Amino acid sequence: MARTVLQQADIARALTRVSHEILESNRGADDLVILGIPTRGVLLAERIGELIGGIEPGSDPAGMVGALDITMYRDDLAKHPTRTPQPTQVPRQGIDGKTVVLVDDVLYSGRTIRAALDALNDLGRPRAVRLAVLVDRGHRDLPIRADFVGKNLPTSRAERINVRLSGLDATEEVTIEG
Amino acid sequence: MRHLLSTRDLRRDEAVRILDIAEDMADVQNREVKKLPTLRGKTVVNLFFEDSTRTRISFEAAAKRLSADVINFSAKGSSVSKGESLKDTAQTLAAMGADGVVIRHHASGAPQVLAQSDWIDAGVVNAGDGTHEHPTQALLDAFTMRRRLHGTASRGRALDGVRVVIVGDILHSRVARSNLWLLETLGAELTFVAPATLVPVGAETWPASVGFDLDAALAEVRPDVLMMLRIQSERMHAAYFPNAREYARQWGLDDERMAALRPDTIVMHPGPMNRGLEISSGAADSAQSTVLEQVANGVSIRMAVLYLLLSGEREALS
Amino acid sequence: MSEQSYLLKGATLPSGAGADILIEGGRIVSTETGAGHGADVAVVDADGLVALPGLVDLHTHLREPGFEQSETVLTGTRAAAAGGFTAVFAMANTLPVADTAGVVEQVQALGRAAGYATVRPIGAVTVGLGGERLSEIGAMAQSRAGVRVFSDDGKCVHDSLLMRRALEYVKTFDGVIAQHAQDPRLTENAQMNEGALSSELGLKGWPAVAEESIIARDVLLAEHVGARLHICHLSTAGSVDVIRWAKARGIQVTAEATPHHLLLTEELIRSYDARYKVNPPLRRDEDVQALREAVADGTIDIIATDHAPHPREAKECEWDAAAFGMVGLESALPVVQTALVDTGLLDWAGVARVLSQAPAAIGRLDGHTHAFEPGSAANVVLVDPAASSVFDLERLHGRSQNSPYLGATLSGSVRWTFHEGFATLRDGVLAPVAEAAVR
């Protein structure tokens, strides 16, 4: 039975807070690049970009946000049917010397983020890399932690977290199942 | 996808998926670090029973950019030319742990025989078999057309309504056959033009128009794409046509024919070219020519194919 | 000689009549239902089985001498017995070629020693199958092997003048030329039937015209010199038309089709599985239908197997490198039943004609033409037409396994074969080698 843990308003509040925290930690929007990890991370990155644009006058959300596909860097390719990669789109300014904020929906084992760090390494040399996630559900396999967290959600490994976002899904909510 | 043996058995969604993944691979070609770790630990064997440096280095670059280990096995001058069978060669490669075999063979169907056999459990890519098919060439041709016609809006699209004319030795051309099926699948309209001696028996049953007169075909079709095929000199000796001069005059893309094309018609050639025979230097080096793009796109397409064949869980034998 | 006697009780003759066939001393004694018999007679329950005269294959490759890794006279005649054959004509393309009396006598003697079937050697038309000089046709005809059929099969006698001379010369010995009709220039490096499919698969085409043009030339030559001509393995609808025309003109031509050309089509080659590589090649469905009708209406006189054994390595390879040919002795009758009897085109009397009486007549072979008459040689085969089964490796008894039917379901099963009264096949089991050899 699925149980809703975040509703649309909760998600909006969490993303607003995360956007403020990113700006605070970066001391503004300069040299900031926000890269979402497909599929839902890209949508979240776009929303954070828009929120930052609203908070920080003069910033350019479109020139700040991009997508980082990590399919080719996964460590579990041989364990699943072949995945179709998604496009990687880096903002025109590039990532060299920038502060890159990686955005994903759920932080779990940390393997996706490990792959993202490798992918980033092949794209250039950022000044710093930060991590923003909507939900941190624990159970890390690797020494990775998020800098900005929408919601810490203690779970058991048997449970399933579903993130649904309008734009991709019929509803907008985070549920827990199992 | 377990093997890539022909374009005839590619579904439209599969073909578009390969082209889309090749777009991602092409993006990688444009950055400073051109390598991906995707196929680390995998071994790809380039098994070439026929010389083709161009195709081999293209596959080699593709495999290496995906971090696979590459073994080049050229059958010329090896035990194969001393009578070792395809079976023994395949079993040798299996014992060496090959995950993928890229095979170029003078016998039509040899890649399929290899894929169907229990000699080796590797993904098989047909890199040209006899006069049968050369599927990665057709895929890179389609990719090149799509990029020229749709630019950055290419992803997800096919080639519906694109008018293509392919000229030359259709009879012996595996490139023509692979393009025939793939262009049909992607919705393009294809016309073959060749002397009647170089049109295969039964071509009237193919999903393409066939004509003998190049000027008439160009005037009627006003093609988006004109592809010239390489003409091999040994064909002259087998009485397919009298001599090179007559061939060039009737079926070559000379400067005059080039000038009569629509300015946005793209001119393709799978290479290597016989300049002055099937294509003039003026045509080959013009802005409408995609010859060098085809070479670059070949690596992207082959990366996409190797990725699809070798990265996932091995699919059950069908 | 105290040979085992048999009573085949309740068999159905090709005519449809019931019969109890009594075999004694190598001869058929009686076919009368309910006739009395001695106590030492072995009774075979033939209820539901069709009795045919022993089958005669006018076109078999036994491979010995020279290619014993593929087949020997012993293994080939065991395969023949398993398929219901009591006589086989052994093609001349051995090593050395059967172009002298010595070779044909050797082959015949090997057949006699093996004891499973009558082996009648075919002599080469030209020395070494070279297509240039006539071989010693007279010596072979007058040898102990008594050769009457001459063929360069595997190769076409393509020189028009040489073919004319051969047709004329064999008249002297009541012989016949069996022509492998294939224009060599039109079929250089040919791999399969030429058509839309060969173009798609990229395999070099073997055009129908390469067969039809040679047949047309040869029937005219046969008419001109008044000689007998036999055409091997017809494979195209056009060839049938030419033969039909020639027969209407009264030309002395006989024609043959193989079981595989009556059942299989070129579509199988999509697999590039070299088991389907054969010469002449598998053709279109239209050709298969035309051949079937021609067998039914008598335009094609006989069915012969073109049994062509090859070792595994000759088929486990890419198509171009593979050898041409299929084994066919064990599968011939089931294929004929599936293609012609089950489809209503041929009755069992017709099967007896095309697989026994007509080939025996063409090859001048005694002991098969007057089947089931009391006193005639007991060459008999019992078939269970109701059996339908998957054709598997256990059905093959020769040395090679290049059958295109493995895994296919075929009608009918050969149960018993009697060669001159000796049971070479006993309810599906071959007689022991030692027993057959000491007959």
Tab-separated table of N, CA and C in Angstrom, chain B residues 210-301:
chain	number	residue	atom	x	y	z
B	210	VAL	N	13.564	1.732	-60.069
B	210	VAL	CA	14.821	1.425	-60.742
B	210	VAL	C	14.816	2.105	-62.101
B	211	GLY	N	15.898	2.814	-62.396
B	211	GLY	CA	16.012	3.445	-63.705
B	211	GLY	C	17.406	3.231	-64.264
B	212	PHE	N	17.534	3.428	-65.583
B	212	PHE	CA	18.834	3.257	-66.225
B	212	PHE	C	19.463	4.607	-66.599
B	213	ASP	N	18.631	5.644	-66.650
B	213	ASP	CA	19.066	6.933	-67.185
B	213	ASP	C	19.235	7.930	-66.034
B	214	LEU	N	20.483	8.278	-65.747
B	214	LEU	CA	20.759	9.142	-64.595
B	214	LEU	C	20.155	10.533	-64.771
B	215	ASP	N	20.329	11.121	-65.939
B	215	ASP	CA	19.815	12.484	-66.141
B	215	ASP	C	18.296	12.530	-66.005
B	216	ALA	N	17.640	11.523	-66.558
B	216	ALA	CA	16.180	11.484	-66.444
B	216	ALA	C	15.757	11.333	-64.986
B	217	ALA	N	16.469	10.486	-64.246
B	217	ALA	CA	16.112	10.262	-62.843
B	217	ALA	C	16.316	11.527	-62.027
B	218	LEU	N	17.438	12.228	-62.266
B	218	LEU	CA	17.716	13.443	-61.495
B	218	LEU	C	16.681	14.517	-61.808
B	219	ALA	N	16.296	14.616	-63.089
B	219	ALA	CA	15.313	15.624	-63.476
B	219	ALA	C	13.946	15.313	-62.878
B	220	GLU	N	13.619	14.037	-62.823
B	220	GLU	CA	12.293	13.662	-62.346
B	220	GLU	C	12.191	13.709	-60.826
B	221	VAL	N	13.213	13.156	-60.157
B	221	VAL	CA	13.131	13.016	-58.692
B	221	VAL	C	13.491	14.314	-57.974
B	222	ARG	N	14.398	15.101	-58.538
B	222	ARG	CA	14.945	16.288	-57.837
B	222	ARG	C	15.334	15.877	-56.415
B	223	PRO	N	16.316	15.012	-56.257
B	223	PRO	CA	16.547	14.346	-54.969
B	223	PRO	C	17.045	15.270	-53.863
B	224	ASP	N	16.713	14.890	-52.634
B	224	ASP	CA	17.312	15.527	-51.461
B	224	ASP	C	18.718	14.975	-51.247
B	225	VAL	N	18.886	13.707	-51.643
B	225	VAL	CA	20.158	13.030	-51.425
B	225	VAL	C	20.549	12.288	-52.701
B	226	LEU	N	21.798	12.461	-53.120
B	226	LEU	CA	22.326	11.703	-54.257
B	226	LEU	C	23.547	10.931	-53.765
B	227	MET	N	23.453	9.611	-53.835
B	227	MET	CA	24.565	8.787	-53.350
B	227	MET	C	25.215	8.071	-54.519
B	228	MET	N	26.522	8.270	-54.670
B	228	MET	CA	27.264	7.619	-55.748
B	228	MET	C	28.002	6.421	-55.162
B	229	LEU	N	27.877	5.270	-55.799
B	229	LEU	CA	28.572	4.072	-55.324
B	229	LEU	C	29.896	3.893	-56.054
B	230	ARG	N	30.813	3.265	-55.370
B	230	ARG	CA	32.126	2.989	-55.962
B	230	ARG	C	31.966	1.954	-57.079
B	231	ILE	N	32.628	2.211	-58.184
B	231	ILE	CA	32.589	1.251	-59.283
B	231	ILE	C	33.941	0.540	-59.313
B	232	GLN	N	33.906	-0.792	-59.322
B	232	GLN	CA	35.175	-1.516	-59.270
B	232	GLN	C	35.643	-1.881	-60.666
B	233	SER	N	36.942	-1.687	-60.872
B	233	SER	CA	37.472	-1.819	-62.234
B	233	SER	C	37.299	-3.239	-62.767
B	234	GLU	N	37.263	-4.243	-61.849
B	234	GLU	CA	37.143	-5.620	-62.364
B	234	GLU	C	35.795	-5.855	-63.044
B	235	ARG	N	34.813	-4.986	-62.757
B	235	ARG	CA	33.516	-5.147	-63.419
B	235	ARG	C	33.613	-4.910	-64.930
B	236	MET	N	34.524	-4.021	-65.281
B	236	MET	CA	34.695	-3.739	-66.710
B	236	MET	C	35.133	-4.984	-67.440
B	237	HIS	N	36.031	-5.752	-66.789
B	237	HIS	CA	36.590	-6.927	-67.445
B	237	HIS	C	35.549	-8.034	-67.570
B	238	ALA	N	34.504	-7.983	-66.738
B	238	ALA	CA	33.466	-9.016	-66.822
B	238	ALA	C	32.305	-8.560	-67.711
B	239	ALA	N	32.546	-7.565	-68.532
B	239	ALA	CA	31.586	-7.136	-69.553
B	239	ALA	C	30.297	-6.553	-68.975
B	240	TYR	N	30.373	-5.968	-67.780
B	240	TYR	CA	29.178	-5.294	-67.265
B	240	TYR	C	28.973	-3.946	-67.959
B	241	PHE	N	30.092	-3.333	-68.375
B	241	PHE	CA	30.013	-2.135	-69.209
B	241	PHE	C	31.323	-2.056	-69.995
B	242	PRO	N	31.331	-1.325	-71.106
B	242	PRO	CA	32.480	-1.413	-72.017
B	242	PRO	C	33.782	-0.854	-71.447
B	243	ASN	N	33.729	0.358	-70.897
B	243	ASN	CA	34.960	0.935	-70.348
B	243	ASN	C	34.630	2.093	-69.416
B	244	ALA	N	35.661	2.583	-68.735
B	244	ALA	CA	35.470	3.599	-67.697
B	244	ALA	C	34.906	4.898	-68.282
B	245	ARG	N	35.350	5.230	-69.473
B	245	ARG	CA	34.914	6.492	-70.064
B	245	ARG	C	33.407	6.486	-70.305
B	246	GLU	N	32.945	5.366	-70.860
B	246	GLU	CA	31.505	5.285	-71.129
B	246	GLU	C	30.713	5.300	-69.816
B	247	TYR	N	31.242	4.611	-68.788
B	247	TYR	CA	30.541	4.603	-67.508
B	247	TYR	C	30.445	6.019	-66.941
B	248	ALA	N	31.598	6.724	-66.936
B	248	ALA	CA	31.627	8.073	-66.363
B	248	ALA	C	30.659	8.999	-67.101
B	249	ARG	N	30.608	8.830	-68.420
B	249	ARG	CA	29.749	9.706	-69.204
B	249	ARG	C	28.266	9.445	-68.902
B	250	GLN	N	27.911	8.186	-68.751
B	250	GLN	CA	26.508	7.838	-68.562
B	250	GLN	C	26.053	7.932	-67.106
B	251	TRP	N	26.914	7.478	-66.171
B	251	TRP	CA	26.454	7.325	-64.787
B	251	TRP	C	27.324	8.032	-63.752
B	252	GLY	N	28.307	8.842	-64.221
B	252	GLY	CA	29.163	9.541	-63.270
B	252	GLY	C	28.554	10.886	-62.869
B	253	LEU	N	28.883	11.323	-61.650
B	253	LEU	CA	28.454	12.663	-61.233
B	253	LEU	C	29.552	13.631	-61.640
B	254	ASP	N	29.420	14.209	-62.830
B	254	ASP	CA	30.430	15.156	-63.298
B	254	ASP	C	30.010	16.576	-62.907
B	255	ASP	N	30.827	17.543	-63.261
B	255	ASP	CA	30.569	18.917	-62.816
B	255	ASP	C	29.266	19.457	-63.390
B	256	GLU	N	28.962	19.036	-64.605
B	256	GLU	CA	27.743	19.516	-65.252
B	256	GLU	C	26.500	19.012	-64.514
B	257	ARG	N	26.495	17.726	-64.227
B	257	ARG	CA	25.350	17.166	-63.483
B	257	ARG	C	25.280	17.767	-62.079
B	258	MET	N	26.457	17.979	-61.495
B	258	MET	CA	26.519	18.564	-60.157
B	258	MET	C	25.853	19.943	-60.170
B	259	ALA	N	26.179	20.751	-61.202
B	259	ALA	CA	25.642	22.107	-61.284
B	259	ALA	C	24.127	22.110	-61.463
B	260	ALA	N	23.611	21.039	-62.044
B	260	ALA	CA	22.168	20.981	-62.300
B	260	ALA	C	21.377	20.536	-61.076
B	261	LEU	N	22.079	20.077	-60.035
B	261	LEU	CA	21.364	19.625	-58.832
B	261	LEU	C	20.772	20.800	-58.085
B	262	ARG	N	19.760	20.542	-57.278
B	262	ARG	CA	19.284	21.571	-56.350
B	262	ARG	C	20.456	21.959	-55.456
B	263	PRO	N	20.564	23.230	-55.083
B	263	PRO	CA	21.737	23.645	-54.283
B	263	PRO	C	21.760	22.994	-52.888
B	264	ASP	N	20.615	22.481	-52.448
B	264	ASP	CA	20.601	21.849	-51.127
B	264	ASP	C	20.594	20.319	-51.217
B	265	THR	N	20.777	19.784	-52.416
B	265	THR	CA	20.899	18.322	-52.525
B	265	THR	C	22.237	17.899	-51.921
B	266	ILE	N	22.211	16.925	-51.050
B	266	ILE	CA	23.497	16.498	-50.501
B	266	ILE	C	24.036	15.336	-51.325
B	267	VAL	N	25.355	15.312	-51.441
B	267	VAL	CA	26.042	14.322	-52.270
B	267	VAL	C	26.834	13.399	-51.355
B	268	MET	N	26.539	12.107	-51.462
B	268	MET	CA	27.173	11.141	-50.565
B	268	MET	C	27.983	10.115	-51.356
B	269	HIS	N	28.957	9.543	-50.688
B	269	HIS	CA	29.761	8.463	-51.266
B	269	HIS	C	30.324	7.645	-50.102
B	270	PRO	N	30.167	6.315	-50.149
B	270	PRO	CA	30.655	5.525	-49.017
B	270	PRO	C	32.173	5.413	-48.958
B	271	GLY	N	32.864	5.821	-50.042
B	271	GLY	CA	34.313	5.756	-50.062
B	271	GLY	C	34.801	4.321	-50.164
B	272	PRO	N	36.008	4.122	-50.587
B	272	PRO	CA	36.896	5.106	-51.206
B	272	PRO	C	36.412	5.479	-52.608
B	273	MET	N	36.661	6.738	-52.980
B	273	MET	CA	36.127	7.258	-54.246
B	273	MET	C	37.079	6.999	-55.396
B	274	ASN	N	36.511	6.801	-56.575
B	274	ASN	CA	37.279	6.844	-57.823
B	274	ASN	C	36.999	8.207	-58.434
B	275	ARG	N	37.832	9.190	-58.106
B	275	ARG	CA	37.589	10.528	-58.642
B	275	ARG	C	37.729	10.500	-60.155
B	276	GLY	N	36.800	11.160	-60.805
B	276	GLY	CA	36.835	11.184	-62.263
B	276	GLY	C	36.103	10.018	-62.899
B	277	LEU	N	35.736	9.001	-62.100
B	277	LEU	CA	34.957	7.897	-62.655
B	277	LEU	C	33.502	8.062	-62.222
B	278	GLU	N	33.172	7.647	-60.981
B	278	GLU	CA	31.774	7.813	-60.588
B	278	GLU	C	31.493	9.196	-60.012
B	279	ILE	N	32.535	9.930	-59.642
B	279	ILE	CA	32.325	11.271	-59.063
B	279	ILE	C	33.495	12.169	-59.450
B	280	SER	N	33.185	13.412	-59.796
B	280	SER	CA	34.257	14.349	-60.140
B	280	SER	C	34.808	14.954	-58.861
B	281	SER	N	36.020	15.475	-58.949
B	281	SER	CA	36.614	16.116	-57.775
B	281	SER	C	35.789	17.306	-57.328
B	282	GLY	N	35.252	18.024	-58.310
B	282	GLY	CA	34.433	19.193	-57.979
B	282	GLY	C	33.245	18.803	-57.124
B	283	ALA	N	32.616	17.684	-57.467
B	283	ALA	CA	31.461	17.224	-56.700
B	283	ALA	C	31.891	16.697	-55.333
B	284	ALA	N	32.985	15.937	-55.329
B	284	ALA	CA	33.424	15.313	-54.081
B	284	ALA	C	33.848	16.346	-53.045
B	285	ASP	N	34.412	17.449	-53.498
B	285	ASP	CA	34.944	18.443	-52.565
B	285	ASP	C	33.988	19.611	-52.330
B	286	SER	N	32.798	19.552	-52.905
B	286	SER	CA	31.875	20.680	-52.774
B	286	SER	C	31.273	20.727	-51.370
B	287	ALA	N	30.632	21.850	-51.057
B	287	ALA	CA	29.986	21.999	-49.747
B	287	ALA	C	28.805	21.061	-49.615
B	288	GLN	N	28.283	20.603	-50.740
B	288	GLN	CA	27.144	19.680	-50.689
B	288	GLN	C	27.577	18.245	-50.378
B	289	SER	N	28.873	18.001	-50.520
B	289	SER	CA	29.374	16.643	-50.284
B	289	SER	C	29.481	16.359	-48.790
B	290	THR	N	29.111	15.149	-48.404
B	290	THR	CA	29.169	14.767	-46.985
B	290	THR	C	30.210	13.690	-46.741
B	291	VAL	N	31.132	13.521	-47.688
B	291	VAL	CA	32.041	12.378	-47.627
B	291	VAL	C	32.783	12.293	-46.288
B	292	LEU	N	33.312	13.450	-45.829
B	292	LEU	CA	34.073	13.403	-44.580
B	292	LEU	C	33.161	13.301	-43.353
B	293	GLU	N	31.982	13.941	-43.446
B	293	GLU	CA	31.016	13.775	-42.350
B	293	GLU	C	30.646	12.310	-42.169
B	294	GLN	N	30.516	11.606	-43.311
B	294	GLN	CA	30.162	10.189	-43.238
B	294	GLN	C	31.214	9.418	-42.453
B	295	VAL	N	32.472	9.777	-42.663
B	295	VAL	CA	33.539	9.081	-41.935
B	295	VAL	C	33.414	9.343	-40.434
B	296	ALA	N	33.232	10.627	-40.057
B	296	ALA	CA	33.108	10.969	-38.638
B	296	ALA	C	31.861	10.312	-38.044
B	297	ASN	N	30.770	10.356	-38.782
B	297	ASN	CA	29.525	9.782	-38.279
B	297	ASN	C	29.614	8.264	-38.153
B	298	GLY	N	30.477	7.678	-38.947
B	298	GLY	CA	30.665	6.230	-38.862
B	298	GLY	C	31.110	5.805	-37.477
B	299	VAL	N	31.991	6.590	-36.878
B	299	VAL	CA	32.461	6.242	-35.533
B	299	VAL	C	31.308	6.346	-34.537
B	300	SER	N	30.498	7.389	-34.657
B	300	SER	CA	29.371	7.566	-33.723
B	300	SER	C	28.378	6.424	-33.844
B	301	ILE	N	28.049	6.068	-35.084
B	301	ILE	CA	27.097	4.972	-35.307
B	301	ILE	C	27.648	3.675	-34.740
